[in-house]
Coordinates of C-alpha atoms in Angstrom, one line a residue:
M750 CA -46.3 -13.0 -102.0
T751 CA -49.0 -10.5 -102.2
S752 CA -48.5 -10.0 -105.9
S753 CA -48.4 -13.8 -106.6
G754 CA -51.6 -14.2 -104.6
G755 CA -53.1 -11.5 -106.7
D756 CA -51.9 -13.2 -110.0
V757 CA -53.4 -16.5 -108.9
H758 CA -56.7 -14.8 -108.2
S759 CA -56.6 -13.0 -111.5
R760 CA -56.0 -16.2 -113.5
N761 CA -58.5 -18.2 -111.6
G762 CA -61.0 -15.5 -111.8
E763 CA -60.8 -15.4 -115.5
H764 CA -61.9 -19.1 -115.7
G765 CA -64.5 -18.7 -112.9
V766 CA -62.5 -20.9 -110.5
S767 CA -62.1 -18.5 -107.6
S768 CA -63.7 -15.4 -106.4
F769 CA -61.3 -14.6 -103.5
S770 CA -59.7 -11.2 -103.5
A771 CA -56.0 -10.8 -102.9
S772 CA -56.6 -9.4 -99.4
S773 CA -58.9 -12.4 -98.4
H774 CA -56.3 -14.8 -99.8
Q775 CA -53.6 -13.2 -97.8
R776 CA -55.7 -13.3 -94.7
I777 CA -56.4 -17.0 -95.1
V778 CA -52.8 -18.0 -95.7
H779 CA -51.2 -15.8 -93.1
I780 CA -50.7 -17.5 -89.7
P781 CA -49.4 -15.4 -86.8
N782 CA -46.1 -16.5 -85.2
I783 CA -47.5 -17.2 -81.7
L784 CA -46.1 -20.7 -81.4
P785 CA -43.2 -22.1 -83.4
H786 CA -44.9 -23.4 -86.5
E787 CA -42.6 -26.4 -86.9
R788 CA -42.9 -27.7 -83.4
V789 CA -45.5 -30.4 -82.4
F790 CA -47.6 -30.0 -79.3
P791 CA -49.3 -32.9 -77.6
I792 CA -53.0 -32.6 -76.5
Q793 CA -54.9 -35.4 -74.9
I794 CA -58.7 -35.1 -75.1
G795 CA -60.5 -37.7 -73.0
S796 CA -58.8 -41.0 -74.0
E797 CA -57.4 -39.9 -77.3
L798 CA -54.0 -38.2 -77.9
F799 CA -53.8 -35.4 -80.6
K800 CA -50.6 -33.9 -81.9
L801 CA -50.9 -30.6 -83.5
S802 CA -48.3 -28.3 -85.0
G803 CA -47.6 -24.8 -83.7
A804 CA -48.9 -23.5 -87.0
S805 CA -52.3 -25.2 -86.5
L806 CA -52.6 -24.0 -82.9
S807 CA -51.6 -20.4 -84.0
S808 CA -54.1 -20.3 -86.8
D809 CA -57.0 -19.7 -84.3
A810 CA -55.3 -17.8 -81.5
P811 CA -55.1 -16.6 -78.9
S812 CA -56.7 -19.6 -77.4
Y813 CA -56.6 -21.9 -74.4
F814 CA -54.0 -24.1 -76.2
S815 CA -51.7 -21.3 -77.4
Q816 CA -51.6 -19.7 -74.0
Y817 CA -50.9 -23.0 -72.3
F818 CA -48.0 -24.0 -74.5
L819 CA -46.7 -20.4 -74.8
C820 CA -46.3 -20.3 -70.9
Q821 CA -44.4 -23.7 -71.0
L822 CA -42.0 -22.4 -73.7
K823 CA -41.4 -19.3 -71.7
R824 CA -40.8 -21.2 -68.5
A825 CA -38.4 -23.6 -70.3
S826 CA -36.5 -20.6 -71.8
D827 CA -36.2 -18.9 -68.4
A828 CA -34.9 -22.2 -66.8
G829 CA -32.5 -22.9 -69.7
Q830 CA -34.2 -26.2 -70.6
D831 CA -34.6 -27.8 -73.9
P832 CA -38.2 -27.0 -75.1
S833 CA -38.6 -30.4 -76.8
T834 CA -38.2 -32.1 -73.4
A835 CA -39.8 -29.4 -71.2
I836 CA -43.1 -29.3 -73.0
R837 CA -45.7 -31.4 -71.1
T838 CA -48.9 -33.0 -72.6
L839 CA -52.1 -31.0 -72.1
Y840 CA -54.9 -33.1 -70.8
I841 CA -58.5 -32.0 -71.0
D842 CA -61.5 -34.1 -70.0
R843 CA -63.8 -33.5 -73.0
D844 CA -65.2 -35.4 -75.9
P845 CA -62.5 -36.6 -78.4
V846 CA -65.1 -37.0 -81.2
T847 CA -66.0 -33.3 -81.0
F848 CA -62.4 -32.4 -80.8
K849 CA -61.7 -34.3 -84.1
D850 CA -63.7 -31.7 -85.8
I851 CA -62.0 -28.8 -84.0
S852 CA -58.6 -30.2 -84.9
L853 CA -59.8 -30.2 -88.6
H854 CA -60.7 -26.6 -88.1
L855 CA -57.2 -25.8 -86.7
Q856 CA -55.6 -27.6 -89.6
G857 CA -57.5 -25.3 -92.1
Y858 CA -60.6 -27.3 -93.0
H859 CA -64.1 -25.8 -93.0
V860 CA -66.2 -27.6 -90.4
R861 CA -69.9 -27.4 -90.8
P862 CA -72.3 -28.6 -88.1
R863 CA -74.2 -31.7 -89.1
D864 CA -77.2 -31.2 -86.9
A865 CA -78.4 -29.4 -83.8
T866 CA -76.6 -31.7 -81.4
H867 CA -73.3 -31.4 -83.2
F868 CA -73.8 -27.6 -83.4
V869 CA -74.2 -27.1 -79.7
R870 CA -71.2 -29.3 -78.9
L871 CA -69.0 -27.4 -81.3
F872 CA -70.3 -24.1 -79.9
A873 CA -69.7 -25.2 -76.2
D874 CA -66.2 -26.4 -76.9
A875 CA -65.2 -23.5 -79.1
Q876 CA -66.2 -21.2 -76.2
F877 CA -64.4 -23.4 -73.6
Y878 CA -61.2 -23.5 -75.7
S879 CA -61.5 -19.8 -76.6
L880 CA -61.2 -20.3 -80.4
P881 CA -62.2 -16.9 -81.8
K882 CA -62.3 -17.8 -85.4
L883 CA -64.4 -20.9 -84.8
I884 CA -66.8 -19.0 -82.6
S885 CA -67.2 -16.3 -85.3
Q886 CA -67.8 -19.0 -87.9
L887 CA -70.5 -20.7 -85.8
Y888 CA -72.1 -17.3 -85.2
E889 CA -72.7 -17.1 -89.0
E890 CA -73.8 -20.7 -89.5
P891 CA -77.4 -21.4 -90.2
I892 CA -79.7 -21.9 -87.2
H893 CA -79.8 -25.6 -86.4
I894 CA -83.1 -26.6 -84.8
T895 CA -85.4 -29.6 -84.6
I896 CA -89.1 -28.9 -85.3
G897 CA -91.3 -31.8 -84.3
S898 CA -88.9 -34.7 -85.0
T899 CA -87.3 -33.2 -88.1
P900 CA -83.9 -31.3 -88.1
F901 CA -83.9 -28.0 -90.0
Q902 CA -81.0 -25.7 -91.0
I903 CA -82.5 -22.1 -91.3
P904 CA -80.3 -19.5 -93.0
R905 CA -79.9 -16.5 -90.8
D906 CA -80.5 -14.0 -93.7
I907 CA -83.8 -15.6 -94.7
F908 CA -85.8 -13.4 -92.3
S909 CA -84.3 -10.1 -93.4
L910 CA -84.4 -11.0 -97.1
S911 CA -88.1 -12.0 -96.8
G912 CA -89.1 -8.4 -96.0
P913 CA -89.8 -6.4 -92.9
G914 CA -92.2 -7.8 -90.3
N915 CA -90.7 -11.3 -90.1
T916 CA -88.0 -10.3 -87.6
P917 CA -87.6 -10.2 -84.6
N918 CA -89.0 -13.7 -84.3
F919 CA -88.8 -16.9 -82.3
F920 CA -85.4 -17.8 -83.8
T921 CA -83.6 -14.4 -83.7
L922 CA -84.7 -13.7 -80.2
G923 CA -84.1 -17.2 -78.8
F924 CA -80.6 -17.6 -80.4
A925 CA -79.7 -14.0 -79.5
I926 CA -79.1 -15.3 -76.0
F927 CA -76.2 -17.4 -77.3
F928 CA -75.0 -15.2 -80.2
S929 CA -75.6 -11.6 -79.1
N930 CA -71.8 -11.2 -78.8
P931 CA -69.4 -13.8 -80.3
E932 CA -66.8 -12.9 -77.6
D933 CA -69.1 -13.8 -74.7
L934 CA -68.3 -17.2 -73.1
F935 CA -71.7 -18.0 -71.7
P936 CA -74.3 -15.4 -70.7
G937 CA -74.2 -15.1 -66.9
L938 CA -71.0 -17.2 -66.3
D939 CA -67.6 -16.1 -65.4
R940 CA -64.6 -17.6 -67.2
E941 CA -62.5 -17.6 -64.0
G942 CA -62.7 -20.9 -62.3
L943 CA -64.8 -22.5 -64.9
I944 CA -63.8 -26.2 -65.0
R945 CA -66.0 -27.1 -67.9
P946 CA -68.9 -25.4 -69.9
P947 CA -72.4 -26.1 -68.9
S948 CA -74.4 -28.6 -70.9
I949 CA -76.6 -27.1 -73.7
V950 CA -79.7 -28.8 -74.8
P951 CA -80.0 -28.9 -78.6
P952 CA -82.7 -26.4 -79.6
S953 CA -86.0 -28.1 -80.5
V954 CA -89.7 -27.3 -80.8
P955 CA -91.4 -30.6 -80.3
N956 CA -94.9 -29.4 -80.2
R957 CA -95.1 -27.9 -83.7
S958 CA -95.6 -29.6 -87.1
A959 CA -92.5 -30.1 -89.3
E960 CA -94.6 -30.3 -92.4
V961 CA -96.3 -26.9 -91.7
F962 CA -92.9 -25.3 -90.8
E963 CA -91.5 -26.6 -94.1
E964 CA -94.2 -24.8 -96.0
L965 CA -93.5 -21.6 -94.0
L966 CA -89.8 -21.8 -94.9
H967 CA -90.8 -22.3 -98.5
M968 CA -92.9 -19.1 -98.4
L969 CA -90.1 -17.2 -96.6
R970 CA -87.8 -18.1 -99.5
G971 CA -90.3 -16.3 -101.8
Y972 CA -92.2 -19.3 -103.2
P973 CA -96.0 -19.6 -103.2
V974 CA -97.8 -22.3 -101.3
K975 CA -101.2 -23.5 -102.4
I976 CA -103.8 -23.3 -99.6
R977 CA -105.7 -26.5 -99.7
D978 CA -108.6 -25.6 -97.5
E979 CA -109.5 -23.5 -94.5
T980 CA -108.0 -26.0 -92.0
H981 CA -104.7 -25.8 -93.9
R982 CA -104.8 -22.0 -93.7
Q983 CA -105.5 -22.0 -90.0
E984 CA -102.5 -24.3 -89.5
L985 CA -100.2 -22.0 -91.3
L986 CA -101.6 -19.0 -89.4
R987 CA -101.3 -20.7 -86.1
D988 CA -97.6 -21.4 -86.6
C989 CA -96.9 -17.9 -88.0
R990 CA -98.2 -16.5 -84.8
Y991 CA -96.2 -19.0 -82.8
F992 CA -92.9 -18.1 -84.5
N993 CA -93.9 -14.5 -84.8
F994 CA -93.7 -14.2 -88.6
K995 CA -95.9 -11.1 -88.8
R996 CA -95.5 -10.3 -92.5
L997 CA -96.1 -13.9 -93.4
E998 CA -99.2 -14.0 -91.2
Q999 CA -100.7 -10.9 -92.9
S1000 CA -100.2 -12.3 -96.3
L1001 CA -102.0 -15.5 -95.3
I1002 CA -105.1 -14.1 -93.6
P1003 CA -108.3 -14.5 -95.7
H1004 CA -108.7 -11.4 -97.8
E1005 CA -109.9 -10.1 -101.2
K1006 CA -108.7 -6.9 -102.7
G1007 CA -109.2 -5.3 -106.1
F1008 CA -110.4 -2.2 -107.9
N1009 CA -114.2 -1.4 -107.7
Q1010 CA -115.0 0.2 -110.9
A1011 CA -118.5 1.2 -109.8
R1012 CA -117.0 3.2 -106.9
G1013 CA -113.8 4.1 -108.6
R1014 CA -111.4 3.0 -105.8
E1015 CA -109.3 0.2 -104.4
E1016 CA -111.0 -1.9 -101.7
I1017 CA -110.0 -4.7 -99.4
L1018 CA -112.3 -7.3 -97.8
L1019 CA -111.2 -8.6 -94.3
R1020 CA -112.8 -10.4 -91.4
L1021 CA -113.3 -8.4 -88.2
R1022 CA -111.0 -10.7 -86.2
D1023 CA -108.1 -10.0 -88.6
I1024 CA -108.1 -6.3 -88.3
L1025 CA -105.1 -4.7 -86.7
K1026 CA -105.1 -1.2 -85.3
S1027 CA -101.9 -0.2 -87.1
G1028 CA -103.5 -0.7 -90.5
I1029 CA -106.6 1.5 -89.9
S1030 CA -106.9 5.0 -91.4
V1031 CA -109.7 7.4 -92.2
V1032 CA -109.9 9.2 -95.6
N1033 CA -112.0 12.4 -95.6
E1034 CA -114.3 12.6 -98.7
P1035 CA -116.5 15.6 -98.2
V1036 CA -119.9 15.6 -99.9
V1037 CA -122.6 18.3 -100.3
G1038 CA -123.9 19.2 -96.9
D1039 CA -121.4 17.1 -95.0
P1040 CA -117.8 18.3 -95.1
L1041 CA -116.8 15.8 -92.4
A1042 CA -117.8 12.7 -94.4
G1043 CA -115.3 10.0 -95.1
W1044 CA -114.6 6.2 -95.1
V1045 CA -112.5 3.9 -93.1
N1046 CA -109.6 2.5 -95.0
Y1047 CA -107.1 -0.3 -94.3
A1048 CA -103.7 -1.5 -95.3
R1049 CA -102.4 -4.8 -94.0
P1050 CA -99.2 -4.1 -92.0
Y1051 CA -95.9 -5.0 -93.7
V1052 CA -97.7 -6.2 -96.8
D1053 CA -99.8 -3.4 -98.5
D1054 CA -98.1 -0.3 -99.6
K1055 CA -101.2 1.9 -99.5
P1056 CA -104.5 1.9 -97.7
M1057 CA -107.7 0.7 -99.5
E1058 CA -111.4 1.2 -98.7
L1059 CA -112.3 -1.4 -96.0
V1060 CA -115.1 -3.8 -96.5
L1061 CA -115.6 -5.5 -93.1
E1062 CA -116.9 -9.0 -92.8
V1063 CA -118.7 -9.9 -89.5
G1064 CA -119.9 -13.5 -89.2
E1065 CA -120.7 -16.1 -86.6
E1066 CA -124.2 -14.7 -86.1
G1067 CA -122.8 -11.9 -84.0
T1068 CA -125.0 -9.2 -85.4
R1069 CA -128.7 -8.4 -85.0
L1070 CA -130.4 -5.7 -87.0
H1071 CA -133.1 -3.6 -85.2
F1072 CA -135.8 -1.9 -87.2
G1073 CA -137.6 1.2 -86.0
P1074 CA -141.3 1.7 -86.6
G1075 CA -141.9 2.2 -90.3
G1076 CA -138.2 1.7 -91.1
K1077 CA -137.3 5.2 -90.1
E1078 CA -134.3 4.0 -88.1
L1079 CA -132.1 0.9 -88.5
R1080 CA -129.4 -0.1 -86.0
A1081 CA -127.1 -3.0 -85.4
G1082 CA -126.4 -4.7 -82.0
F1083 CA -123.4 -7.0 -81.5
F1084 CA -122.8 -9.9 -79.2
R1085 CA -120.0 -11.8 -77.5
D1086 CA -116.5 -11.3 -79.0
T1087 CA -118.0 -9.5 -82.0
K1088 CA -119.2 -6.7 -79.7
T1089 CA -115.8 -6.4 -78.1
R1090 CA -114.0 -6.3 -81.4
V1091 CA -116.4 -3.6 -82.8
A1092 CA -115.9 -1.5 -79.8
K1093 CA -112.1 -1.8 -80.1
L1094 CA -112.4 -0.9 -83.8
F1095 CA -114.4 2.2 -83.0
E1096 CA -111.9 3.2 -80.4
V1097 CA -109.1 3.1 -82.9
V1098 CA -111.1 5.0 -85.5
A1099 CA -111.9 7.6 -82.9
T1100 CA -108.1 7.9 -82.2
K1101 CA -107.4 8.4 -85.9
L1102 CA -109.9 11.2 -85.9
N1103 CA -108.1 12.8 -82.9
L1104 CA -111.1 12.0 -80.6
P1105 CA -110.8 10.5 -77.2
S1106 CA -111.1 6.7 -77.4
S1107 CA -113.8 6.6 -74.5
T1108 CA -116.7 8.7 -73.4
Q1109 CA -116.3 7.7 -69.8
P1110 CA -114.6 10.4 -67.6
L1111 CA -111.3 9.4 -66.2
G1112 CA -112.5 9.8 -62.6
L1113 CA -115.6 7.6 -63.1
L1114 CA -113.4 5.0 -64.8
M1115 CA -111.1 4.9 -61.9
A1116 CA -113.9 4.8 -59.4
K1117 CA -115.2 1.7 -61.2
G1118 CA -111.8 0.0 -61.3
G1119 CA -110.3 1.4 -64.4
R1120 CA -110.8 0.9 -68.2
S1121 CA -110.4 -2.9 -67.9
S1122 CA -113.4 -3.1 -65.6
E1123 CA -115.7 -1.5 -68.2
P1124 CA -117.3 -4.0 -70.7
P1125 CA -116.2 -3.0 -74.2
T1126 CA -119.2 -1.6 -76.2
P1127 CA -119.6 0.8 -79.1
G1128 CA -121.6 3.1 -76.8
H1129 CA -118.4 3.8 -74.8
T1130 CA -116.8 5.3 -77.8
P1131 CA -117.5 8.9 -79.0
L1132 CA -118.6 7.6 -82.5
S1133 CA -121.7 5.6 -81.7
E1134 CA -124.4 4.5 -79.3
D1135 CA -124.5 0.9 -78.2
L1136 CA -126.7 0.2 -81.2
V1137 CA -124.7 1.2 -84.2
R1138 CA -126.4 3.2 -87.0
V1139 CA -126.9 1.1 -90.2
I1140 CA -127.5 2.3 -93.8
L1141 CA -129.0 -0.1 -96.3
D1142 CA -127.3 1.0 -99.5
P1143 CA -129.6 0.5 -102.5
E1144 CA -126.8 -1.5 -104.2
A1145 CA -126.5 -3.9 -101.2
S1146 CA -127.0 -7.6 -101.9
I1147 CA -129.4 -8.9 -99.2
T1148 CA -130.5 -12.5 -98.6
L1149 CA -133.2 -13.1 -96.1
D1150 CA -134.1 -16.6 -95.1
G1151 CA -132.3 -17.9 -98.2
Q1152 CA -134.1 -15.7 -100.6
P1153 CA -133.1 -12.5 -102.3
W1154 CA -134.6 -9.5 -100.6
T1155 CA -135.2 -5.9 -101.7
P1156 CA -137.0 -3.2 -99.9
P1157 CA -140.8 -2.9 -100.8
D1158 CA -141.3 -1.6 -104.3
D1159 CA -143.7 1.4 -103.7
S1160 CA -144.2 4.4 -105.8
N1161 CA -143.0 6.7 -103.0
Q1162 CA -140.8 4.2 -101.1
N1163 CA -137.9 2.3 -102.6
T1164 CA -135.4 2.1 -99.8
Y1165 CA -134.7 2.7 -96.2
P1166 CA -133.7 6.2 -95.5
L1167 CA -130.3 7.3 -94.3
P1168 CA -131.0 8.0 -90.6
A1169 CA -130.3 11.3 -89.0
H1170 CA -130.3 13.2 -92.3
E1171 CA -133.1 14.8 -94.3
E1172 CA -131.0 14.2 -97.3
T1173 CA -127.7 12.5 -97.3
T1174 CA -125.4 11.7 -100.2
I1175 CA -123.6 8.4 -100.3
N1176 CA -120.3 9.4 -101.9
T1177 CA -120.3 6.8 -104.6
P1178 CA -119.1 7.9 -108.0
G1179 CA -122.0 7.8 -110.4
T1180 CA -124.7 7.4 -107.7
T1181 CA -127.0 9.2 -105.9
T1182 CA -128.8 11.1 -103.3
I1183 CA -131.0 8.8 -101.2
P1184 CA -134.0 10.8 -99.9
A1185 CA -135.3 10.2 -96.4
V1186 CA -138.9 9.2 -96.5
P1187 CA -141.3 9.4 -93.6
S1188 CA -142.5 5.8 -93.5
V1189 CA -141.4 2.5 -94.8
P1190 CA -142.6 -0.9 -93.7
S1191 CA -139.8 -2.6 -91.7
V1192 CA -140.3 -6.1 -93.2
P1193 CA -142.6 -7.0 -96.1
S1194 CA -145.6 -9.1 -95.2
S1195 CA -146.5 -12.3 -96.9
A1196 CA -149.8 -10.7 -97.9
G1197 CA -147.9 -8.1 -99.8
G1198 CA -146.0 -10.6 -101.8
G1199 CA -142.7 -10.2 -100.0
P1200 CA -140.6 -13.3 -100.3
L1201 CA -140.1 -13.5 -96.6
T1202 CA -142.0 -12.7 -93.5
A1203 CA -141.3 -13.9 -90.0
E1204 CA -144.6 -15.7 -89.7
S1205 CA -148.2 -15.4 -90.9
P1206 CA -149.9 -12.4 -89.2
L1207 CA -152.7 -14.7 -87.9
E1208 CA -150.1 -16.7 -86.0
I1209 CA -148.3 -13.9 -84.3
S1210 CA -150.7 -11.2 -83.3
N1211 CA -153.6 -10.8 -80.8
P1212 CA -156.2 -8.0 -80.7
S1213 CA -154.4 -5.0 -79.3
T1214 CA -157.0 -4.0 -76.7
P1215 CA -159.4 -5.9 -74.4
Q1216 CA -162.4 -4.4 -76.3
Q1217 CA -161.1 -5.6 -79.6
Q1218 CA -160.3 -9.0 -78.2
H1219 CA -163.8 -9.3 -76.8
Q1220 CA -165.4 -8.2 -80.0
H1221 CA -163.3 -10.7 -81.9
Q1222 CA -164.4 -13.6 -79.7
Q1223 CA -168.1 -12.5 -80.0
T1224 CA -168.2 -12.1 -83.7
S1225 CA -166.5 -15.4 -84.6
P1226 CA -166.7 -17.8 -81.7
A1227 CA -166.9 -21.0 -83.8
E1228 CA -165.5 -20.0 -87.1
N1229 CA -161.9 -20.6 -86.0
P1230 CA -161.9 -22.5 -82.6
R1231 CA -158.1 -23.0 -82.9
K1232 CA -157.5 -19.3 -83.1
R1233 CA -159.9 -18.7 -80.2
R1234 CA -158.0 -21.1 -78.0
R1235 CA -154.8 -19.2 -78.8
L1236 CA -156.4 -15.9 -78.0
D1237 CA -157.6 -17.2 -74.6
S1238 CA -154.1 -18.1 -73.7
N1239 CA -151.6 -15.6 -72.5
P1240 CA -148.7 -15.9 -73.3
P1241 CA -149.1 -18.1 -76.4
P1242 CA -148.7 -21.8 -75.8
F1243 CA -145.4 -23.5 -76.4
G1244 CA -144.5 -24.0 -80.1
V1245 CA -146.3 -20.8 -81.3
A1246 CA -143.6 -18.6 -82.8
T1247 CA -143.5 -14.9 -82.3
V1248 CA -141.6 -12.2 -84.1
P1249 CA -138.7 -10.8 -82.1
T1250 CA -139.4 -7.3 -81.0
S1251 CA -136.6 -4.7 -81.5
P1252 CA -135.7 -2.2 -78.8
L1253 CA -136.6 0.4 -81.5
G1254 CA -140.2 -0.9 -81.6
G1255 CA -139.9 -2.8 -84.9
E1256 CA -138.7 -6.2 -85.9
E1257 CA -135.3 -7.8 -85.9
W1258 CA -133.0 -9.8 -88.2
I1259 CA -130.3 -12.1 -87.2
V1260 CA -127.3 -11.5 -89.5
K1261 CA -125.4 -14.8 -90.0
T1262 CA -122.7 -13.0 -92.1
G1263 CA -122.6 -9.4 -93.2
Q1264 CA -120.1 -7.3 -95.1
W1265 CA -120.1 -3.6 -94.3
R1266 CA -118.3 -0.4 -95.2
L1267 CA -117.6 2.0 -92.4
R1268 CA -118.8 5.5 -93.2
I1269 CA -117.9 8.6 -91.1
Q1270 CA -120.6 11.2 -91.3
S1271 CA -121.8 14.3 -89.4
V1272 CA -124.4 13.8 -86.6
T1273 CA -127.7 15.5 -87.0
T1274 CA -129.9 15.2 -83.9
K1275 CA -133.1 16.8 -82.7
N1276 CA -132.4 15.8 -79.1
P1277 CA -132.4 19.1 -77.0
N1278 CA -130.0 17.5 -74.5
P1279 CA -127.3 15.7 -76.6
N1280 CA -124.6 13.7 -74.9
P1281 CA -121.7 16.1 -74.6
A1282 CA -119.3 13.2 -74.6
K1283 CA -120.3 12.2 -78.1
A1284 CA -118.5 13.6 -81.1
S1285 CA -120.0 15.7 -83.9
V1286 CA -119.4 12.7 -86.2
E1287 CA -120.5 9.1 -86.1
C1288 CA -119.4 5.8 -87.6
C1289 CA -122.1 4.1 -89.6
L1290 CA -122.2 0.6 -91.1
V1291 CA -123.2 0.7 -94.8
A1292 CA -124.5 -2.6 -95.9
V1293 CA -122.6 -4.3 -98.8
K1294 CA -123.9 -7.9 -98.6
L1295 CA -126.0 -9.5 -95.9
D1296 CA -127.1 -13.0 -95.2
A1297 CA -129.9 -12.7 -92.6
L1298 CA -132.7 -14.6 -90.9
S1299 CA -136.0 -13.2 -89.8
S1300 CA -137.0 -15.7 -87.1
E1301 CA -135.9 -18.7 -85.1
R1302 CA -138.0 -21.0 -87.4
R1303 CA -136.0 -19.8 -90.4
R1304 CA -132.8 -20.4 -88.6
N1305 CA -133.9 -23.9 -87.7
E1306 CA -134.8 -24.6 -91.3
R1307 CA -131.2 -24.0 -92.3
R1308 CA -129.8 -26.1 -89.5
G1309 CA -128.2 -29.4 -90.5
F1310 CA -128.0 -32.7 -88.8
L1311 CA -124.6 -33.9 -87.4
G1312 CA -123.1 -36.4 -89.8
G1313 CA -125.9 -35.8 -92.3

């Protein structure tokens, strides 16, 4: 029989009809001799009577049926009775419609669940009747679930075939309760004394969109999905996070990557809120005078095979630039969630540099209630003060109040210096050493022809001393009465704009959206009592592209009307 099965396989295989091996063919045909194959056994399920042969009942055994009738045959044999008259009908109070499919399975047909309801009924009764082959088959069936109001059949291998990071997920973890072991009856229930299996609610996720999930499945199969707009992208990302498709989520977040020919390296642009600590790394690129210099790199977890230089986008008006007198120092402050995210980012970078993630002593932290009681701020990391050092790269694209802006064009001054260094080299292939200069105007004035000032000097400044104020009033009492009224009022009357004053003594810019590189460089300080908790390196923000505002008026000018 084995050889004939092998011949049949060989002949069919030549014509592409069958792909069964001889061993699998033999395994399907062979039925163990548990019950007499030719004898018929009556089973009543609910109100309907089924008569199945011993071959059918033995095909998926040992089971509840085979054990019941085997005991009856043994009892009749011991009593010397005729088995045909001694066998009694087995009555089970279950659904006859579901048992029709089970009887088809026992007769050798492949039964496939039609939907989630049919699936859980087959599963519950297969467990109750102890049918090992049917349980194993259901264990390998696609996951049947209803998303929204639409039924789905999800192949079990789709998550592993789509790459690492998409499993474990909502489905593998949720269905593992029922399918962790095909031999388990029901988790937490004992077979002894179990009259009937517990009811199982068909799995469903009513609060998610079927249309969005269909697109996620399409992507898991390897097909691209066109992102229609930002709302569509956020819908996909929201459900990726809900179902824990981590790899798919990383491929969907807004990003831009490519090769920067000017810098000679790969780079990736990402938003601050999309940064994960597992993707951060620091690449050391020593330069002349700074052997500790380097750049923060990033690789999206599960997606990118190598790290690229990170260009970080910070938006939502969460950044304010503070200028020191003469432009000798430039720092950035952050607000709300942006401040927290920047602090967390600096903590991770410090960890990558084998530095402590916080400058707060453990005893002090515990006295204040632990790490969670401390508000996250860059100043609590060893890589920065609360105001983060900023470098305006000469190649940076800066838009101020809607107009392109460049540093003042002076014979001796063409850029802001790199703070904390007498001469620092930005490690850009083909570029340059940027000299530190002693004095640079922080923001160009309108009189100097700069495209953007906060306000006209006459509208924002008063004489600096009482003598000058008195002299000013005496020399021109009637030439400009409007100006005199302003000088007599302190503070200026409502509606008169003033330039924001930076903690560094200069002016301020509100950065609507900024793109930055993160540079690691050595700290050079003239402070005789430096903070011992700070590291010998710091993390600086190197400007790539900025969209900034110089005043509240400029911000209001760009404000739109609702529905306009």
